[in-house]
Amino acid sequence: MEPLKRALHLPHVVKFPWHQSCSKAYLLQLPIELIHLINSFLTPVDLALLSLTCRSLRIILKDYTNTAQLSHDERGSYLYYRARALPKVWACWDCKKFHPILKYDVPACFNERSSCRIACQRGEGRMWADGMDNRNFNNQIRFSHRHIQLALKYTRLQQRKYNSYLQALLAPHHNLWFGGSREIPLKTHYSVYPKLVAGHDGNLRFMTLSTWRYYTEGRDISYWEIGYQQICPHLHMNVHGLQFGRHGPWVILENAFLRTLKGRGDGTGSCGRCGMDFRARLGPSYLEFHVWQDFGPEGPPINYGHFSWPAYSEMKKMDCDHPETPHEPGTIRKLYELEAPEEEHRLSITAFPRISSMRRAWRNWNPTLDIWKAYQECEEWWEAQQEKRWERRRQRNAPPLQESGGEW
């Protein structure tokens, strides 16, 4: 009968690891008064997480084991830190629950829904907004908080089982139109390149390089032909707003754009309310905007939502009167273009599966390859593909040849 009782008790021990005692821990060898003194410097979230370590700490911290006493934001942070070691789930900040991952839930599939159904319960307006880009409000690519956190978590855990999903989360995205560019008389091209970069504090950060390109086709481009362009939730150009005068922070982008059109060099700047640097450049046959954005390291959105997660209503801060959180202009771009250290190179190589069609390319891949050189090569390839598409379109729309002398 005694072995049967032990067998019935075994699942209970596995499910609740805090029942296991850790008598060799140095913390438990301290006096109980000193342990409580240390706990006085910790937050309720830290105490709730610390109580999960072992049975002894759970007994000592019995007043903090009930997570129902946590506030709304504290419970979200608690669930997020619990999910750091759980690769199969992600912590939802809206409903404060764990949700399973879905392999098709990637930034490029903006029309797909996540495993959280709270968006469907808020009406069609919420569902429409959930499919929009939470930075630029275009139906292009949607970087949600879960996408950034899953990419950072899988890179840290280095589990080969999730390499394909990690590759999809960090895949570049290209499109031949963006926003209202279908209505303007210019050919356009949009690209975004996600990248994980080691910050100055040693933590990996999720960053992106986005480009908006307008092809001039041998003619002078004007403000009226572009019409509207938004590069972050706070900076945009709107030709229809010229009649009201140029006021507000968005004049930074307009001034840089006008400086570029007048041939005074590249127009550069940054947003004082989010981690973003931009550059406007006029090429021989195109005008393009480069935007470098920093989405921050691992962590709940409340820690750095002032610039990273404008998708949440309480963190949008679209008003221009909000206090600025400035950064030194150009630092975001420099951080994105920094060469990765050896440890990051190793993570990058092991993070992606070597599928059969790309096996030879991955063997010859140089980890020290300059990211800007790779970006330019990709841009040239897309430009050539676009020219081929336009040439085929012109051939289809060309008038038929006329008969002359019995010959075509």
Short mmCIF file of C-alpha atoms in Angstrom, two decimals:
data_model
loop_
_atom_site.label_atom_id
_atom_site.label_comp_id
_atom_site.label_asym_id
_atom_site.label_seq_id
_atom_site.Cartn_x
_atom_site.Cartn_y
_atom_site.Cartn_z
CA MET A 1 0.00 0.00 0.00
CA GLU A 2 2.91 2.33 0.73
CA PRO A 3 4.31 2.16 -2.87
CA LEU A 4 0.84 3.00 -4.21
CA LYS A 5 0.68 6.12 -2.06
CA ARG A 6 4.09 7.18 -3.31
CA ALA A 7 3.00 6.65 -6.92
CA LEU A 8 -0.10 8.78 -6.39
CA HIS A 9 2.02 11.49 -4.81
CA LEU A 10 4.53 11.57 -7.69
CA PRO A 11 2.42 13.62 -10.18
CA HIS A 12 1.69 16.08 -7.41
CA VAL A 13 5.41 16.64 -6.87
CA VAL A 14 6.10 17.03 -10.59
CA LYS A 15 3.27 19.50 -11.08
CA PHE A 16 4.25 21.65 -8.11
CA PRO A 17 8.06 21.89 -8.00
CA TRP A 18 7.99 24.16 -4.94
CA HIS A 19 7.19 21.06 -2.84
CA GLN A 20 10.78 19.98 -3.42
CA SER A 21 13.11 21.32 -0.79
CA CYS A 22 16.44 22.93 -1.68
CA SER A 23 18.33 22.77 1.60
CA LYS A 24 21.73 23.48 -0.01
CA ALA A 25 20.75 26.96 -1.21
CA TYR A 26 22.81 29.71 0.41
CA LEU A 27 19.74 31.91 0.76
CA LEU A 28 18.00 29.34 2.96
CA GLN A 29 21.01 29.15 5.26
CA LEU A 30 20.51 32.78 6.27
CA PRO A 31 18.44 33.72 9.35
CA ILE A 32 14.75 34.13 8.66
CA GLU A 33 14.88 37.79 9.72
CA LEU A 34 17.56 38.53 7.13
CA ILE A 35 15.54 36.77 4.43
CA HIS A 36 12.53 38.97 5.22
CA LEU A 37 14.80 42.03 5.11
CA ILE A 38 15.94 41.05 1.61
CA ASN A 39 12.34 40.47 0.56
CA SER A 40 11.42 44.01 1.59
CA PHE A 41 13.45 45.30 -1.38
CA LEU A 42 11.57 43.12 -3.89
CA THR A 43 8.35 43.90 -5.73
CA PRO A 44 5.19 41.79 -5.29
CA VAL A 45 5.84 40.26 -8.72
CA ASP A 46 9.38 39.27 -7.72
CA LEU A 47 8.15 37.76 -4.46
CA ALA A 48 5.47 35.72 -6.26
CA LEU A 49 8.07 34.39 -8.68
CA LEU A 50 10.56 33.69 -5.90
CA SER A 51 7.96 31.62 -4.05
CA LEU A 52 7.93 29.17 -6.98
CA THR A 53 11.57 28.24 -6.43
CA CYS A 54 11.16 25.59 -3.74
CA ARG A 55 8.92 24.48 -0.89
CA SER A 56 10.92 26.28 1.79
CA LEU A 57 10.69 29.66 0.09
CA ARG A 58 7.00 29.08 -0.56
CA ILE A 59 6.45 28.61 3.17
CA ILE A 60 8.47 31.71 3.99
CA LEU A 61 6.67 33.79 1.35
CA LYS A 62 3.21 32.37 1.97
CA ASP A 63 1.71 35.87 2.09
CA TYR A 64 2.80 36.52 -1.52
CA THR A 65 1.85 33.23 -3.19
CA ASN A 66 -1.70 34.32 -4.01
CA THR A 67 -1.39 36.03 -7.40
CA ALA A 68 -5.02 37.16 -7.20
CA GLN A 69 -3.83 39.97 -4.93
CA LEU A 70 -1.69 41.44 -7.71
CA SER A 71 -2.88 44.46 -9.63
CA HIS A 72 -3.81 44.35 -13.30
CA ASP A 73 -0.37 45.33 -14.56
CA GLU A 74 1.45 43.25 -11.94
CA ARG A 75 -0.41 40.10 -12.97
CA GLY A 76 0.53 40.72 -16.59
CA SER A 77 4.19 41.06 -15.64
CA TYR A 78 3.96 37.93 -13.49
CA LEU A 79 2.56 35.86 -16.36
CA TYR A 80 5.14 37.23 -18.76
CA TYR A 81 8.08 36.20 -16.57
CA ARG A 82 6.48 32.80 -16.08
CA ALA A 83 6.32 32.38 -19.87
CA ARG A 84 10.02 33.16 -20.37
CA ALA A 85 10.88 29.49 -19.88
CA LEU A 86 7.76 28.10 -21.63
CA PRO A 87 8.37 27.98 -25.41
CA LYS A 88 4.91 26.61 -26.26
CA VAL A 89 2.92 29.56 -24.90
CA TRP A 90 2.98 33.33 -24.77
CA ALA A 91 1.54 35.66 -22.13
CA CYS A 92 -1.32 37.87 -23.29
CA TRP A 93 -1.34 41.36 -21.84
CA ASP A 94 -5.02 41.93 -22.66
CA CYS A 95 -6.71 38.95 -21.03
CA LYS A 96 -3.87 38.06 -18.61
CA LYS A 97 -3.69 34.42 -19.72
CA PHE A 98 -1.35 31.99 -21.43
CA HIS A 99 -2.09 31.19 -25.08
CA PRO A 100 -0.54 28.49 -27.28
CA ILE A 101 1.63 29.58 -30.17
CA LEU A 102 0.40 29.29 -33.75
CA LYS A 103 2.98 28.79 -36.49
CA TYR A 104 1.01 30.91 -38.96
CA ASP A 105 0.83 33.84 -36.53
CA VAL A 106 3.73 35.89 -37.94
CA PRO A 107 4.14 39.64 -38.57
CA ALA A 108 3.72 39.30 -42.35
CA CYS A 109 0.32 37.54 -42.04
CA PHE A 110 -1.57 40.60 -40.86
CA ASN A 111 -4.94 39.06 -41.77
CA GLU A 112 -4.46 36.08 -39.44
CA ARG A 113 -5.65 36.00 -35.84
CA SER A 114 -3.65 34.98 -32.82
CA SER A 115 -4.70 32.31 -30.35
CA CYS A 116 -6.25 35.03 -28.17
CA ARG A 117 -9.91 35.62 -29.07
CA ILE A 118 -10.40 38.76 -27.04
CA ALA A 119 -10.11 40.84 -30.22
CA CYS A 120 -13.21 39.19 -31.66
CA GLN A 121 -15.17 40.06 -28.52
CA ARG A 122 -14.45 43.78 -28.89
CA GLY A 123 -16.22 44.27 -32.19
CA GLU A 124 -15.24 44.78 -35.80
CA GLY A 125 -13.31 47.96 -35.05
CA ARG A 126 -10.88 46.07 -32.86
CA MET A 127 -10.52 43.28 -35.42
CA TRP A 128 -9.82 45.83 -38.15
CA ALA A 129 -7.23 47.60 -36.00
CA ASP A 130 -5.61 44.29 -35.05
CA GLY A 131 -4.84 43.68 -38.71
CA MET A 132 -3.12 47.02 -39.14
CA ASP A 133 0.52 47.85 -38.62
CA ASN A 134 0.71 49.11 -35.05
CA ARG A 135 3.48 51.55 -36.00
CA ASN A 136 2.46 53.00 -39.36
CA PHE A 137 -1.20 51.90 -39.68
CA ASN A 138 -0.68 50.25 -43.08
CA ASN A 139 -1.80 46.80 -44.19
CA GLN A 140 1.78 45.63 -44.63
CA ILE A 141 3.29 43.91 -41.63
CA ARG A 142 2.20 43.81 -38.00
CA PHE A 143 4.80 43.65 -35.22
CA SER A 144 2.86 42.79 -32.09
CA HIS A 145 4.29 42.41 -28.63
CA ARG A 146 4.05 38.62 -28.79
CA HIS A 147 6.04 38.47 -32.04
CA ILE A 148 8.96 40.41 -30.61
CA GLN A 149 8.96 38.48 -27.34
CA LEU A 150 8.75 35.08 -29.04
CA ALA A 151 11.65 35.94 -31.35
CA LEU A 152 13.80 37.05 -28.42
CA LYS A 153 12.78 34.04 -26.32
CA TYR A 154 13.52 31.44 -29.00
CA THR A 155 16.89 33.02 -29.72
CA ARG A 156 17.75 32.85 -26.02
CA LEU A 157 16.48 29.29 -25.49
CA GLN A 158 18.14 27.94 -28.70
CA GLN A 159 15.73 25.03 -29.16
CA ARG A 160 15.96 23.64 -32.67
CA LYS A 161 12.32 22.57 -32.57
CA TYR A 162 11.23 26.21 -32.93
CA ASN A 163 13.83 27.29 -35.51
CA SER A 164 11.35 27.38 -38.39
CA TYR A 165 8.99 29.63 -36.44
CA LEU A 166 11.88 31.87 -35.43
CA GLN A 167 12.90 32.17 -39.06
CA ALA A 168 9.37 33.27 -39.99
CA LEU A 169 9.33 35.86 -37.20
CA LEU A 170 12.61 37.40 -38.43
CA ALA A 171 11.98 37.06 -42.17
CA PRO A 172 12.27 40.22 -44.33
CA HIS A 173 9.11 41.49 -45.97
CA HIS A 174 8.69 43.17 -49.37
CA ASN A 175 5.75 44.65 -51.22
CA LEU A 176 5.24 46.80 -54.29
CA TRP A 177 2.70 49.11 -52.66
CA PHE A 178 2.05 50.61 -49.27
CA GLY A 179 -0.71 52.68 -47.72
CA GLY A 180 -2.32 54.95 -50.26
CA SER A 181 0.38 54.42 -52.88
CA ARG A 182 -2.15 52.68 -55.13
CA GLU A 183 -3.69 56.10 -55.74
CA ILE A 184 -0.50 58.03 -56.53
CA PRO A 185 1.03 58.11 -60.04
CA LEU A 186 4.36 56.62 -58.91
CA LYS A 187 5.74 53.12 -58.66
CA THR A 188 6.51 52.22 -55.07
CA HIS A 189 8.35 49.60 -53.08
CA TYR A 190 8.21 48.78 -49.37
CA SER A 191 10.65 46.60 -47.39
CA VAL A 192 11.30 45.82 -43.74
CA TYR A 193 14.27 43.91 -42.30
CA PRO A 194 13.96 42.66 -38.68
CA LYS A 195 17.16 42.04 -36.76
CA LEU A 196 18.23 41.04 -33.25
CA VAL A 197 21.03 43.25 -31.95
CA ALA A 198 22.99 43.11 -28.70
CA GLY A 199 22.42 46.38 -26.86
CA HIS A 200 24.92 48.32 -24.80
CA ASP A 201 23.69 46.51 -21.68
CA GLY A 202 24.33 43.10 -23.26
CA ASN A 203 20.65 42.23 -23.78
CA LEU A 204 19.30 41.35 -27.21
CA ARG A 205 16.99 43.97 -28.73
CA PHE A 206 14.50 43.63 -31.57
CA MET A 207 15.12 46.24 -34.26
CA THR A 208 13.88 46.86 -37.79
CA LEU A 209 15.00 48.74 -40.88
CA SER A 210 12.05 49.88 -43.01
CA THR A 211 12.28 51.50 -46.43
CA TRP A 212 9.68 53.33 -48.50
CA ARG A 213 10.80 53.97 -52.08
CA TYR A 214 9.13 56.16 -54.74
CA TYR A 215 10.41 55.75 -58.31
CA THR A 216 10.72 59.08 -60.15
CA GLU A 217 11.00 57.52 -63.65
CA GLY A 218 13.14 60.39 -64.92
CA ARG A 219 10.91 63.23 -63.75
CA ASP A 220 10.93 65.58 -60.79
CA ILE A 221 8.99 64.31 -57.80
CA SER A 222 6.85 66.68 -55.77
CA TYR A 223 5.12 66.79 -52.41
CA TRP A 224 1.71 66.56 -54.08
CA GLU A 225 2.56 63.31 -55.86
CA ILE A 226 3.43 61.55 -52.60
CA GLY A 227 0.42 62.93 -50.75
CA TYR A 228 0.80 61.15 -47.43
CA GLN A 229 3.65 59.32 -45.72
CA GLN A 230 3.87 58.11 -42.13
CA ILE A 231 7.01 56.54 -40.67
CA CYS A 232 6.03 56.24 -36.99
CA PRO A 233 2.95 56.98 -34.86
CA HIS A 234 4.15 60.56 -34.36
CA LEU A 235 5.83 61.67 -37.61
CA HIS A 236 4.03 61.93 -40.93
CA MET A 237 3.61 64.11 -44.01
CA ASN A 238 0.18 65.09 -45.24
CA VAL A 239 -0.23 67.32 -48.27
CA HIS A 240 -3.87 67.97 -47.32
CA GLY A 241 -2.76 69.51 -44.04
CA LEU A 242 -0.65 72.23 -45.64
CA GLN A 243 -3.59 74.63 -45.64
CA PHE A 244 -3.61 74.55 -41.84
CA GLY A 245 0.07 75.41 -41.59
CA ARG A 246 3.01 73.35 -40.46
CA HIS A 247 2.78 72.98 -36.71
CA GLY A 248 3.64 70.11 -34.41
CA PRO A 249 6.43 67.55 -34.27
CA TRP A 250 5.70 66.11 -37.72
CA VAL A 251 7.38 69.11 -39.34
CA ILE A 252 10.66 67.28 -38.69
CA LEU A 253 9.84 64.80 -41.43
CA GLU A 254 8.47 67.47 -43.77
CA ASN A 255 11.57 69.64 -43.39
CA ALA A 256 13.86 66.69 -44.06
CA PHE A 257 11.82 65.77 -47.13
CA LEU A 258 11.88 69.32 -48.54
CA ARG A 259 15.61 69.55 -47.86
CA THR A 260 16.16 66.39 -49.88
CA LEU A 261 14.02 67.60 -52.80
CA LYS A 262 16.03 70.82 -53.01
CA GLY A 263 19.24 68.82 -53.46
CA ARG A 264 20.78 69.81 -50.14
CA GLY A 265 21.83 66.28 -49.26
CA ASP A 266 20.16 63.60 -47.20
CA GLY A 267 17.52 64.73 -44.75
CA THR A 268 17.97 63.04 -41.37
CA GLY A 269 16.18 63.22 -38.05
CA SER A 270 14.64 61.26 -35.22
CA CYS A 271 11.42 61.05 -33.23
CA GLY A 272 11.53 62.41 -29.70
CA ARG A 273 8.68 60.14 -28.57
CA CYS A 274 9.87 56.73 -29.78
CA GLY A 275 13.13 54.95 -30.53
CA MET A 276 13.38 55.85 -34.21
CA ASP A 277 15.89 57.44 -36.60
CA PHE A 278 15.12 58.22 -40.23
CA ARG A 279 16.80 59.41 -43.40
CA ALA A 280 15.35 60.78 -46.65
CA ARG A 281 17.57 60.24 -49.69
CA LEU A 282 17.13 61.22 -53.33
CA GLY A 283 18.70 58.72 -55.74
CA PRO A 284 19.16 58.89 -59.50
CA SER A 285 15.72 57.41 -60.18
CA TYR A 286 13.96 57.21 -56.83
CA LEU A 287 13.24 58.90 -53.52
CA GLU A 288 13.37 56.71 -50.43
CA PHE A 289 12.91 56.90 -46.69
CA HIS A 290 15.00 54.73 -44.36
CA VAL A 291 13.63 54.22 -40.85
CA TRP A 292 15.48 52.43 -38.04
CA GLN A 293 13.28 51.45 -35.09
CA ASP A 294 14.10 49.92 -31.72
CA PHE A 295 11.42 47.69 -30.18
CA GLY A 296 13.39 47.05 -27.01
CA PRO A 297 14.57 43.90 -25.18
CA GLU A 298 12.61 41.13 -23.51
CA GLY A 299 10.10 42.36 -21.00
CA PRO A 300 6.44 43.20 -20.45
CA PRO A 301 5.15 46.18 -22.44
CA ILE A 302 4.56 48.29 -19.36
CA ASN A 303 8.32 48.59 -18.79
CA TYR A 304 9.04 50.43 -22.03
CA GLY A 305 5.69 50.92 -23.70
CA HIS A 306 6.39 54.65 -24.11
CA PHE A 307 8.19 53.92 -27.36
CA SER A 308 7.89 50.25 -28.19
CA TRP A 309 4.27 49.18 -28.21
CA PRO A 310 1.88 51.86 -29.54
CA ALA A 311 -0.66 49.12 -30.32
CA TYR A 312 -2.04 49.37 -26.78
CA SER A 313 -4.56 52.16 -26.24
CA GLU A 314 -3.02 53.28 -22.96
CA MET A 315 0.41 53.46 -24.59
CA LYS A 316 -0.33 55.04 -27.96
CA LYS A 317 0.52 58.57 -26.84
CA MET A 318 -0.38 60.04 -30.19
CA ASP A 319 -0.88 63.49 -28.70
CA CYS A 320 1.93 65.93 -29.30
CA ASP A 321 1.73 67.37 -25.78
CA HIS A 322 3.02 64.18 -24.19
CA PRO A 323 6.43 64.52 -22.48
CA GLU A 324 9.22 63.50 -24.78
CA THR A 325 11.55 60.56 -24.17
CA PRO A 326 14.40 61.68 -26.41
CA HIS A 327 17.45 59.74 -27.49
CA GLU A 328 20.57 60.97 -29.20
CA PRO A 329 19.80 61.20 -32.94
CA GLY A 330 21.59 58.55 -34.93
CA THR A 331 22.14 56.10 -32.08
CA ILE A 332 19.35 53.76 -33.21
CA ARG A 333 20.83 53.55 -36.70
CA LYS A 334 24.35 52.96 -35.36
CA LEU A 335 23.11 50.20 -33.09
CA TYR A 336 21.33 48.47 -35.97
CA GLU A 337 24.40 48.64 -38.21
CA LEU A 338 26.83 47.39 -35.56
CA GLU A 339 28.55 44.10 -36.35
CA ALA A 340 27.28 41.36 -34.10
CA PRO A 341 29.66 39.85 -31.51
CA GLU A 342 30.80 36.23 -31.77
CA GLU A 343 28.09 35.01 -29.39
CA GLU A 344 25.38 36.68 -31.46
CA HIS A 345 26.86 35.18 -34.65
CA ARG A 346 26.63 31.76 -33.07
CA LEU A 347 23.01 32.36 -32.11
CA SER A 348 22.20 33.59 -35.61
CA ILE A 349 23.71 30.52 -37.25
CA THR A 350 21.96 28.04 -34.97
CA ALA A 351 18.68 29.92 -35.05
CA PHE A 352 17.72 29.08 -38.63
CA PRO A 353 17.17 25.63 -40.15
CA ARG A 354 19.21 24.69 -43.21
CA ILE A 355 16.49 23.71 -45.62
CA SER A 356 17.53 21.73 -48.67
CA SER A 357 17.13 24.55 -51.20
CA MET A 358 19.37 26.88 -49.15
CA ARG A 359 21.87 24.38 -47.72
CA ARG A 360 24.74 25.44 -49.95
CA ALA A 361 24.09 29.14 -49.34
CA TRP A 362 24.09 28.63 -45.59
CA ARG A 363 27.40 26.72 -45.73
CA ASN A 364 29.03 29.62 -47.55
CA TRP A 365 27.36 32.27 -45.43
CA ASN A 366 29.78 34.70 -43.81
CA PRO A 367 28.58 35.84 -40.36
CA THR A 368 30.55 39.08 -40.67
CA LEU A 369 28.68 40.06 -43.83
CA ASP A 370 27.83 43.73 -43.76
CA ILE A 371 24.07 44.07 -43.30
CA TRP A 372 23.96 47.24 -45.38
CA LYS A 373 25.64 45.50 -48.33
CA ALA A 374 23.11 42.68 -48.13
CA TYR A 375 20.30 45.21 -48.00
CA GLN A 376 21.55 47.01 -51.13
CA GLU A 377 21.88 43.74 -53.05
CA CYS A 378 18.34 42.78 -52.09
CA GLU A 379 17.06 46.21 -53.15
CA GLU A 380 18.79 45.91 -56.55
CA TRP A 381 17.26 42.47 -57.07
CA TRP A 382 13.77 43.74 -56.26
CA GLU A 383 14.23 46.72 -58.53
CA ALA A 384 15.20 44.42 -61.40
CA GLN A 385 12.18 42.21 -60.74
CA GLN A 386 9.90 45.23 -60.72
CA GLU A 387 11.29 46.45 -64.05
CA LYS A 388 10.58 43.03 -65.56
CA ARG A 389 6.98 43.16 -64.32
CA TRP A 390 6.45 46.61 -65.80
CA GLU A 391 8.00 45.52 -69.10
CA ARG A 392 5.61 42.55 -69.34
CA ARG A 393 2.71 44.87 -68.49
CA ARG A 394 3.71 47.30 -71.24
CA GLN A 395 3.93 44.44 -73.74
CA ARG A 396 0.45 43.21 -72.82
CA ASN A 397 -1.02 46.70 -73.19
CA ALA A 398 0.83 47.51 -76.45
CA PRO A 399 -1.38 47.90 -79.58
CA PRO A 400 -1.24 45.03 -82.13
CA LEU A 401 0.99 45.36 -85.18
CA GLN A 402 -0.67 46.46 -88.44
CA GLU A 403 -0.53 44.51 -91.70
CA SER A 404 1.71 45.99 -94.38
CA GLY A 405 2.38 44.33 -97.73
CA GLY A 406 1.08 40.96 -96.65
CA GLU A 407 3.46 40.89 -93.69
CA TRP A 408 2.95 41.69 -90.03
#
